[in-house]
Amino acid sequence: MVRTRYAPSPTGMMHIGNLRTALYEYLIARSLGGRFILRIEDTDQERLVDGAVDAIYKTLRAVGLRHDEGPDIGGQYGPYVQSERRRLYRPYAEQLVREGKAYYCFCTRERLEQLKATAPGEVVGYDRHCRDLPSGEVQRLLDAGTACVIRQKMPLSGSKTFQDAVYGAITVDNRELEDQVLLKSDGFPTYNFANVVDDHLMAITHVVRGSEYLSSTPKYNLLYDAFGWQVPTYVHLPLIIGKDGRKLSKRHGATSFEALVQEGYLPEAIVNTIALLGWCPKDNRELFSLDELSAIFSVDGISKSPSVFDYDKLAWFNGEYIRAMPAGRFQAWIHPALTQVFGEPVPEPALLAELLQPRISRLAEIPEMVRFLTARQPYELDLFSNKKNKASPESAARILPLLYDALAGLAPWTRQAVHDRVMALAAGQELKTGQVMWPLRIALSGQAVTPGGAIEIAVILGRDESLARLNIALERLAGASAEKGDA
RNA sequence: GGCCCGUUGGUCAAGCGGUUAAGACAUCGCCCUUUCACGGCGAAGACAGGAGUUCGAUUCUCCUACGGGUCACCA
């Protein structure tokens, strides 16, 4: 039975790199008929952040990564929070001490600091000062209650090779490995230790994590060996980086799932995007639901090189998901953004939704896009010029009064009615559609680019505001031509 | 700096000894159209460099360059 685990530490918002790791763990488990476990790694008491655990649950729920075992739902391998497993680790560490595979270290932080400072990059890490203390001395210090940690004895020579499902065979010289701390002086295990013990106790078969752990993996393996435990299958993932090739950070834009959602990206689109960051399916398909991914995901499609997180691509995916949304759901989704601009009630919400759905790629684009509907925009009369539609301020000055008269008494003020009236005017004047639509759009919106056409804008504005804006425009145009005449 | 890993168009990437080196995003052009967007069609654009191995290297090996990761009582 394949078992994978997502083991975040509750130290803040969920970064999309972490989310992708969680996603791949989930997909590996699902694609192989296995189980996906959530474990909270809170062994660093100093870095805990309030609410971080909730953020983890919230994010996993939002993207649909349902775990089979975890702190909130239990399971046969609990508890699933490392701080609750605290008493579990010491016996394992002491077992290694008894077997001569680990030892108590009484070195103070100050001494370690000094060590780092004096040895100019020559010696790797700890100098193994306590590795061979006489047992009497150890006992004496222990009895005196001297603060200590437990360190693992690393082999002083030789090398070790392990297999990674993505990176292949990796060999590391044992001399590169320092005697790592297993149990901290506060009694908590280090990540390195707790991780191995828990993965073993929880019967984890596939360890999936970022490639930053690649170089410390030999240390884990030595631990598995020391206990005589079976080493899991390793799946190291390439990093996600920013446009400048550096680690993804706030500098590149939103990097947490939550921030992305706030900017108006859909969870499904985010998942789809990161699924393809570092993994590629056998065919050329790009649009995948989580269930579809679960069915076809396979480790051999994971690539080795780091990939740049591309916000443009995310926006494209988001646009695809937006367009695929049922109209009703879209309308509900954008409602908060609309009330921000219009207040309540939002005029013509269904029509607005219809206009916006094919046009936006992010929720955050909406306010700017519709602002002209609530406030009259200042604009240059040049805007009435449009070559393609054979429009000019002069033609507008002639057509706008006709439009005003045609629309003034119109009722009901519906899309169909406005459309028919305007088209009838165009036909009557032997004008092309664009020749009347263009000045109408400019007069109503004050901008050349609008979501939807002139008719839709008129309907949303309502008759009074539409006529008012028409009136302003035709007066300005009349004033301008009078000036011109004087000159 | 030591060690580990990586390197196909601007970005994501297919490729796993013989290909006109896919596809997607972005860019540009054309079409559709009352603007824009959507949609459709098309264009430009890549194997980091050098040695080998081989009849033949993007693919295998080595070196160089560049990039990244890691060297904690953090995870």
XYZ file of C-alpha atoms (C1' of nucleotides) in Angstrom:
562
model
C 0.000 0.000 0.000
C 1.481 3.298 -1.110
C 1.440 5.954 1.597
C 2.594 9.524 1.120
C 2.591 12.332 3.592
C 2.474 16.061 3.449
C 4.403 17.350 6.431
C 4.340 21.131 6.618
C 5.518 23.204 9.533
C 2.996 25.756 10.691
C 5.169 28.800 10.210
C 3.026 30.996 8.008
C 0.979 31.139 4.834
C 1.118 28.298 2.384
C 3.677 29.011 -0.276
C 2.905 27.694 -3.734
C 6.084 25.619 -3.622
C 4.727 23.830 -0.581
C 1.367 23.524 -2.199
C 2.873 21.857 -5.219
C 4.685 19.405 -2.986
C 1.397 18.609 -1.277
C -0.271 18.236 -4.663
C 2.325 15.783 -5.944
C 2.172 13.746 -2.736
C -1.564 13.585 -3.146
C -1.351 12.670 -6.815
C 1.231 9.968 -6.269
C -0.928 8.392 -3.595
C -4.132 8.655 -5.619
C -2.631 7.450 -8.870
C -1.291 4.372 -7.120
C -4.374 3.644 -5.066
C -2.613 4.703 -1.897
C -3.275 6.941 1.039
C -2.371 10.572 1.594
C -1.494 11.611 5.130
C -1.225 15.025 6.732
C 1.289 15.475 9.507
C 2.084 18.729 11.248
C 5.762 19.242 11.966
C 5.899 21.692 14.803
C 9.159 20.692 16.436
C 10.539 24.179 16.149
C 8.751 25.862 19.011
C 10.291 29.215 18.237
C 8.924 29.546 14.752
C 5.319 28.602 15.344
C 2.845 31.095 13.921
C -0.701 31.449 15.168
C -3.321 30.384 12.683
C -0.820 28.670 10.425
C -2.349 25.257 11.026
C -5.755 26.615 10.088
C -4.290 28.073 6.937
C -3.038 24.627 6.023
C -6.441 23.023 6.493
C -8.147 25.849 4.656
C -5.818 25.676 1.706
C -5.981 21.919 1.368
C -9.758 22.082 1.489
C -9.909 24.895 -1.047
C -7.901 22.977 -3.619
C -9.581 19.665 -2.875
C -6.609 17.755 -1.486
C -8.438 15.521 0.955
C -6.180 13.639 3.302
C -6.984 10.156 4.532
C -5.344 10.549 7.906
C -4.405 13.641 9.857
C -4.689 15.577 13.103
C -8.276 16.593 12.434
C -9.602 13.241 11.272
C -7.339 10.802 13.053
C -6.138 7.478 11.722
C -4.359 4.355 12.853
C -0.940 5.941 13.013
C -1.655 8.958 15.226
C -1.071 11.300 16.715
C -0.354 13.343 13.617
C 1.167 16.377 15.279
C 4.800 16.023 16.178
C 4.603 18.014 19.389
C 2.052 15.433 20.560
C 4.441 12.660 19.677
C 7.202 14.276 21.670
C 7.808 11.489 24.220
C 8.096 9.034 21.390
C 11.410 10.176 20.027
C 13.729 10.090 23.036
C 13.686 6.286 23.453
C 14.733 5.896 19.828
C 17.584 8.341 20.278
C 18.679 6.625 23.477
C 18.555 3.284 21.767
C 21.133 4.526 19.324
C 23.271 5.846 22.165
C 23.179 2.414 23.820
C 24.142 0.775 20.574
C 27.075 3.142 20.172
C 25.545 4.802 17.108
C 24.878 8.124 18.807
C 26.208 10.066 21.760
C 25.426 12.820 24.233
C 26.941 16.151 23.365
C 27.367 18.775 26.041
C 28.888 21.481 23.915
C 27.362 24.884 24.539
C 25.936 27.045 21.816
C 28.728 29.478 22.517
C 31.343 26.868 21.806
C 29.617 25.924 18.583
C 29.411 29.557 17.561
C 33.079 29.970 18.230
C 33.860 26.852 16.278
C 32.067 28.219 13.280
C 33.852 31.530 13.608
C 37.382 30.197 14.055
C 37.356 27.428 11.485
C 37.379 29.385 8.224
C 35.179 27.147 6.184
C 37.678 24.338 6.426
C 36.130 21.853 8.801
C 32.570 20.846 8.088
C 30.289 21.675 10.991
C 30.752 20.156 14.412
C 34.207 18.989 15.462
C 32.929 15.840 17.218
C 34.330 17.058 20.500
C 31.964 14.914 22.608
C 31.955 11.880 20.371
C 34.490 9.971 22.447
C 34.017 11.316 25.938
C 34.807 8.685 28.574
C 31.609 7.068 29.789
C 32.297 8.111 33.381
C 32.514 11.716 32.323
C 29.279 11.423 30.374
C 27.496 9.944 33.343
C 28.820 12.655 35.641
C 27.576 15.430 33.345
C 24.247 13.688 32.925
C 23.819 13.308 36.660
C 24.656 16.961 37.119
C 21.786 17.772 34.759
C 24.016 19.443 32.205
C 22.120 20.556 29.121
C 22.848 18.253 26.242
C 21.763 17.076 22.840
C 22.062 13.672 21.228
C 24.105 13.444 18.082
C 24.402 10.661 15.595
C 27.835 9.190 14.858
C 28.543 9.435 11.173
C 30.969 7.083 9.485
C 34.362 8.776 9.131
C 35.097 7.327 5.723
C 33.500 5.685 2.748
C 30.599 6.860 0.679
C 26.997 6.031 0.174
C 24.781 5.862 -2.874
C 21.026 6.121 -2.892
C 18.350 6.138 -5.559
C 15.994 9.001 -6.169
C 12.970 8.413 -8.372
C 13.584 11.708 -10.145
C 17.315 12.343 -9.958
C 18.588 8.796 -10.206
C 21.641 7.528 -8.348
C 23.313 10.024 -6.057
C 26.566 9.328 -4.268
C 27.852 11.331 -1.346
C 31.102 10.977 0.563
C 30.535 10.251 4.240
C 33.145 12.809 5.180
C 30.698 15.455 4.020
C 28.269 14.475 6.723
C 28.456 15.968 10.191
C 27.326 14.342 13.386
C 23.806 15.647 13.239
C 21.702 16.497 16.224
C 18.864 14.064 16.789
C 17.403 15.398 19.999
C 17.603 19.052 20.910
C 18.337 20.316 24.417
C 14.686 21.305 24.807
C 13.810 17.655 24.398
C 12.273 18.096 20.965
C 13.614 16.084 18.085
C 15.155 17.856 15.140
C 13.279 17.768 11.885
C 15.797 15.303 10.530
C 15.189 12.850 13.303
C 11.463 13.219 13.808
C 10.968 12.914 10.105
C 12.672 9.564 9.836
C 11.077 8.145 12.964
C 7.614 9.308 11.973
C 7.895 8.238 8.369
C 8.859 4.805 9.538
C 6.213 4.571 12.245
C 3.564 5.829 9.876
C 4.627 3.364 7.201
C 5.309 6.052 4.636
C 6.444 4.442 1.390
C 7.188 7.520 -0.728
C 8.979 10.535 0.660
C 8.187 13.483 -1.592
C 9.841 16.831 -0.943
C 11.736 19.695 -2.527
C 15.184 19.136 -3.944
C 16.679 21.269 -1.216
C 16.612 18.068 0.827
C 18.596 16.130 -1.715
C 21.950 16.774 -0.113
C 20.803 15.822 3.369
C 19.178 12.599 2.269
C 22.307 10.509 2.944
C 21.967 11.508 6.586
C 18.447 10.161 6.682
C 19.557 6.958 5.100
C 22.229 6.473 7.729
C 19.503 6.800 10.301
C 17.309 4.227 8.595
C 20.333 1.965 8.471
C 21.160 2.498 12.130
C 17.689 1.328 13.063
C 17.611 -1.383 10.473
C 14.548 0.181 8.862
C 13.659 0.064 5.215
C 14.537 3.205 3.276
C 11.490 4.721 1.521
C 11.282 5.635 -2.143
C 12.574 9.163 -2.532
C 10.918 11.607 -4.898
C 12.714 14.922 -4.874
C 11.055 17.786 -6.687
C 12.757 20.547 -8.658
C 12.429 23.990 -7.155
C 10.022 26.663 -8.257
C 11.855 29.914 -8.873
C 11.066 33.484 -9.926
C 11.633 35.206 -13.257
C 15.127 36.240 -12.220
C 16.119 32.657 -11.528
C 16.147 33.155 -7.793
C 14.025 31.520 -5.198
C 10.430 32.661 -5.434
C 9.704 35.512 -3.036
C 7.332 38.420 -2.516
C 9.495 40.391 -4.901
C 8.065 38.315 -7.753
C 4.451 38.905 -6.784
C 2.049 36.910 -4.677
C 3.595 33.624 -3.633
C 1.140 32.253 -1.143
C -1.967 30.417 -2.184
C -4.066 32.768 -0.128
C -2.647 35.898 -1.737
C -3.222 34.435 -5.181
C -6.837 33.698 -4.370
C -7.237 37.220 -3.087
C -6.027 38.564 -6.399
C -8.787 36.649 -8.069
C -7.209 33.413 -9.189
C -9.371 30.326 -8.895
C -8.083 27.424 -6.802
C -8.633 25.054 -9.742
C -6.523 27.264 -11.982
C -3.757 27.494 -9.404
C -3.694 23.743 -9.008
C -3.669 23.188 -12.744
C -0.816 25.640 -13.160
C 1.440 24.227 -10.503
C 0.666 20.661 -11.509
C 2.394 21.422 -14.789
C 5.324 23.185 -13.166
C 7.865 20.426 -13.098
C 5.669 17.674 -14.420
C 4.363 16.837 -17.867
C 1.761 14.302 -18.939
C 2.383 11.835 -21.748
C 0.111 13.652 -24.167
C -0.015 17.366 -24.798
C -2.977 18.138 -22.675
C -2.853 21.122 -20.350
C -6.296 21.506 -18.827
C -6.792 19.039 -16.010
C -9.142 18.707 -13.099
C -7.730 17.305 -9.888
C -9.469 13.998 -10.515
C -8.043 13.750 -13.992
C -4.588 14.439 -12.640
C -5.120 11.789 -9.991
C -5.766 9.252 -12.683
C -2.791 9.915 -14.924
C -0.068 11.349 -12.724
C 3.170 9.473 -12.817
C 6.541 10.088 -11.234
C 8.461 9.561 -14.451
C 6.992 12.760 -15.860
C 8.683 14.869 -13.192
C 11.561 16.937 -14.468
C 14.865 17.678 -12.819
C 15.444 21.312 -13.615
C 13.942 24.157 -11.646
C 11.051 25.986 -13.255
C 10.085 29.621 -13.289
C 6.662 30.478 -11.981
C 4.971 32.329 -14.811
C 2.142 34.629 -13.796
C 1.113 35.036 -17.440
C 0.492 31.347 -17.735
C -1.438 31.334 -14.480
C -3.591 34.150 -15.845
C -4.255 32.154 -18.981
C -5.285 29.091 -17.023
C -7.443 31.287 -14.858
C -9.119 32.725 -17.933
C -9.826 29.244 -19.212
C -11.459 28.264 -15.932
C -13.410 31.501 -15.784
C -14.831 30.966 -19.248
C -15.764 27.408 -18.385
C -17.712 28.481 -15.303
C -21.494 28.160 -15.339
C -22.920 31.671 -15.755
C -24.643 31.613 -12.410
C -21.542 30.678 -10.540
C -19.541 33.342 -12.299
C -22.105 35.961 -11.437
C -21.970 35.001 -7.786
C -18.180 34.912 -7.830
C -17.786 38.451 -9.150
C -20.542 39.940 -7.030
C -18.285 41.119 -4.200
C -15.965 42.800 -6.686
C -18.928 44.562 -8.279
C -20.408 45.794 -5.032
C -17.045 47.306 -4.278
C -17.564 49.574 -7.243
C -21.334 49.966 -7.466
C -22.493 49.363 -3.940
C -25.832 47.614 -3.588
C -27.699 46.896 -5.680
C -25.469 46.134 -8.626
C -27.217 47.268 -11.831
C -27.893 44.594 -14.434
C -25.793 41.934 -12.676
C -26.563 39.226 -15.204
C -25.642 41.437 -18.136
C -22.445 42.574 -16.429
C -21.512 38.976 -15.796
C -22.136 38.113 -19.416
C -19.872 40.944 -20.543
C -17.131 40.272 -18.040
C -16.899 36.501 -18.252
C -15.124 36.286 -21.615
C -13.008 39.316 -20.871
C -11.261 38.949 -17.558
C -8.473 36.684 -16.464
C -8.426 37.853 -12.863
C -11.001 39.149 -10.441
C -8.795 42.105 -9.622
C -9.242 43.477 -13.152
C -12.923 44.126 -12.650
C -12.992 47.395 -10.687
C -10.909 49.262 -13.192
C -12.845 47.762 -16.043
C -16.260 48.903 -14.851
C -15.429 52.122 -13.041
C -16.620 54.267 -15.952
C -20.096 52.945 -15.367
C -20.348 54.651 -11.994
C -18.472 57.847 -12.707
C -18.324 60.027 -15.805
C -14.822 59.946 -17.214
C -13.053 63.023 -18.542
C -12.089 62.453 -22.157
C -10.689 64.239 -25.190
C -13.025 64.923 -28.100
C -10.432 63.284 -30.328
C -11.782 60.005 -29.050
C -14.691 60.460 -31.421
C -12.252 59.892 -34.248
C -12.091 56.336 -35.437
C -10.817 55.524 -38.864
C -12.236 52.057 -39.156
C -15.735 53.236 -38.275
C -15.448 56.411 -40.324
C -16.156 58.438 -37.245
C -14.961 61.882 -36.278
C -15.928 64.663 -33.865
C -17.774 66.264 -36.749
C -19.809 63.185 -37.572
C -20.449 62.664 -33.905
C -21.730 66.212 -33.581
C -24.226 65.411 -36.289
C -25.259 61.945 -35.115
C -25.417 62.418 -31.350
C -28.433 64.774 -31.411
C -30.258 62.266 -33.575
C -29.366 59.495 -31.152
C -30.535 61.587 -28.266
C -33.892 62.204 -29.860
C -34.268 58.597 -30.865
C -33.599 57.327 -27.371
C -35.203 60.062 -25.322
C -38.659 58.605 -25.152
C -37.725 54.972 -25.394
C -39.459 52.565 -23.091
C -38.895 49.954 -21.977
C -35.142 50.537 -21.801
C -34.019 47.046 -22.710
C -31.152 45.672 -24.662
C -33.416 44.695 -27.506
C -35.263 47.994 -27.576
C -32.139 50.142 -27.488
C -30.509 47.988 -30.105
C -33.470 48.158 -32.470
C -33.841 51.883 -32.063
C -30.166 52.577 -32.745
C -30.066 50.238 -35.711
C -33.189 51.801 -37.133
C -31.563 55.183 -36.860
C -28.486 53.927 -38.655
C -30.581 52.446 -41.423
C -32.675 55.570 -41.760
C -29.603 57.739 -42.076
C -27.910 55.265 -44.378
C -25.059 54.978 -41.936
C -22.962 51.925 -41.194
C -23.489 50.376 -37.794
C -20.081 51.406 -36.576
C -20.641 54.997 -37.538
C -23.388 55.354 -35.005
C -22.113 52.867 -32.458
C -18.741 54.533 -32.117
C -19.904 57.984 -31.091
C -22.516 56.408 -28.851
C -19.868 54.341 -27.062
C -17.589 57.325 -26.569
C -20.349 59.590 -25.349
C -21.563 56.965 -22.867
C -18.230 55.713 -21.625
C -15.601 58.299 -22.390
C -13.222 55.548 -23.413
C -12.410 53.651 -26.567
C -12.170 50.288 -24.889
C -15.052 48.984 -22.835
C -16.394 45.644 -21.757
C -19.319 45.088 -24.057
C -20.609 47.416 -26.729
C -22.488 50.704 -26.715
C -25.864 49.039 -26.356
C -24.878 47.088 -23.273
C -23.357 50.169 -21.688
C -26.547 52.101 -22.276
C -28.609 49.396 -20.635
C -26.390 49.249 -17.571
C -26.290 53.018 -17.217
C -30.051 53.255 -17.528
C -31.944 55.753 -19.583
C -31.485 58.851 -17.455
C -27.741 58.547 -17.104
C -27.351 57.547 -20.738
C -29.276 60.575 -21.927
C -27.378 62.814 -19.536
C -24.037 61.613 -20.880
C -25.252 61.989 -24.463
C -26.286 65.504 -23.680
C -22.942 66.423 -22.180
C -21.163 65.031 -25.213
C -23.248 66.792 -27.794
C -22.954 70.094 -25.996
C -19.196 69.769 -25.813
C -19.084 68.929 -29.495
C -21.322 71.846 -30.390
C -19.133 74.169 -28.329
C -16.037 72.903 -30.052
C -17.381 73.370 -33.543
C -18.626 76.873 -32.663
C -15.133 77.747 -31.536
C -13.778 76.370 -34.718
C -16.268 78.427 -36.686
C -15.176 81.583 -34.876
C -11.562 80.972 -35.558
C 34.784 27.681 -0.702
C 33.535 21.924 -0.230
C 29.736 18.697 -1.731
C 25.179 17.675 -4.564
C 21.972 18.824 -8.706
C 20.671 21.134 -13.157
C 21.237 23.548 -18.473
C 16.008 22.515 -25.451
C 12.934 29.468 -28.076
C 11.441 35.167 -23.200
C 8.506 31.239 -19.953
C 6.397 26.040 -19.195
C 8.054 21.978 -21.821
C 7.967 17.027 -25.506
C 12.159 14.299 -26.936
C 14.821 9.094 -24.103
C 21.014 7.526 -31.046
C 18.607 8.727 -37.086
C 12.595 13.947 -36.193
C 11.394 19.323 -41.292
C 13.455 19.392 -32.792
C 6.241 18.769 -30.866
C 2.753 21.642 -28.115
C 1.227 25.665 -24.620
C 1.860 30.847 -22.524
C 3.752 35.496 -23.931
C 4.996 38.490 -28.565
C 3.696 39.971 -33.683
C 0.385 39.731 -38.135
C -4.382 38.492 -40.429
C -9.685 37.169 -39.907
C -14.299 37.697 -37.059
C -16.533 42.217 -34.829
C -20.175 48.567 -32.762
C -14.320 48.940 -29.315
C -11.745 45.457 -26.455
C -11.702 40.585 -25.177
C -13.065 35.640 -26.666
C -12.521 32.523 -30.913
C -10.018 31.053 -35.688
C -5.626 31.129 -38.868
C -0.516 32.216 -39.388
C 4.701 34.124 -38.230
C 9.092 34.698 -35.583
C 11.944 32.217 -31.901
C 15.783 26.861 -28.865
C 19.312 21.960 -28.114
C 25.255 26.699 -23.098
C 30.539 25.677 -25.164
C 34.469 22.084 -26.189
C 36.386 17.239 -26.572
C 35.320 12.203 -27.130
C 32.087 7.238 -28.129
C 29.427 6.086 -32.667
C 28.164 5.140 -39.502
C 25.253 8.963 -36.949
C 24.531 12.827 -31.357
C 19.627 17.315 -28.400
C 19.885 12.201 -26.604
C 25.797 8.391 -23.962
C 30.915 9.895 -21.412
C 34.372 13.623 -19.777
C 35.882 18.750 -19.221
C 34.591 24.017 -19.029
C 31.054 27.855 -18.303
C 26.731 29.439 -16.152
C 22.601 28.678 -12.749
C 20.607 26.596 -8.358
C 20.634 23.788 -3.744
C 23.160 22.593 0.764
C 26.707 22.914 4.557
C 21.916 24.920 12.157
C 19.997 22.460 18.868
C 15.317 25.597 10.929
C 12.262 22.766 8.519
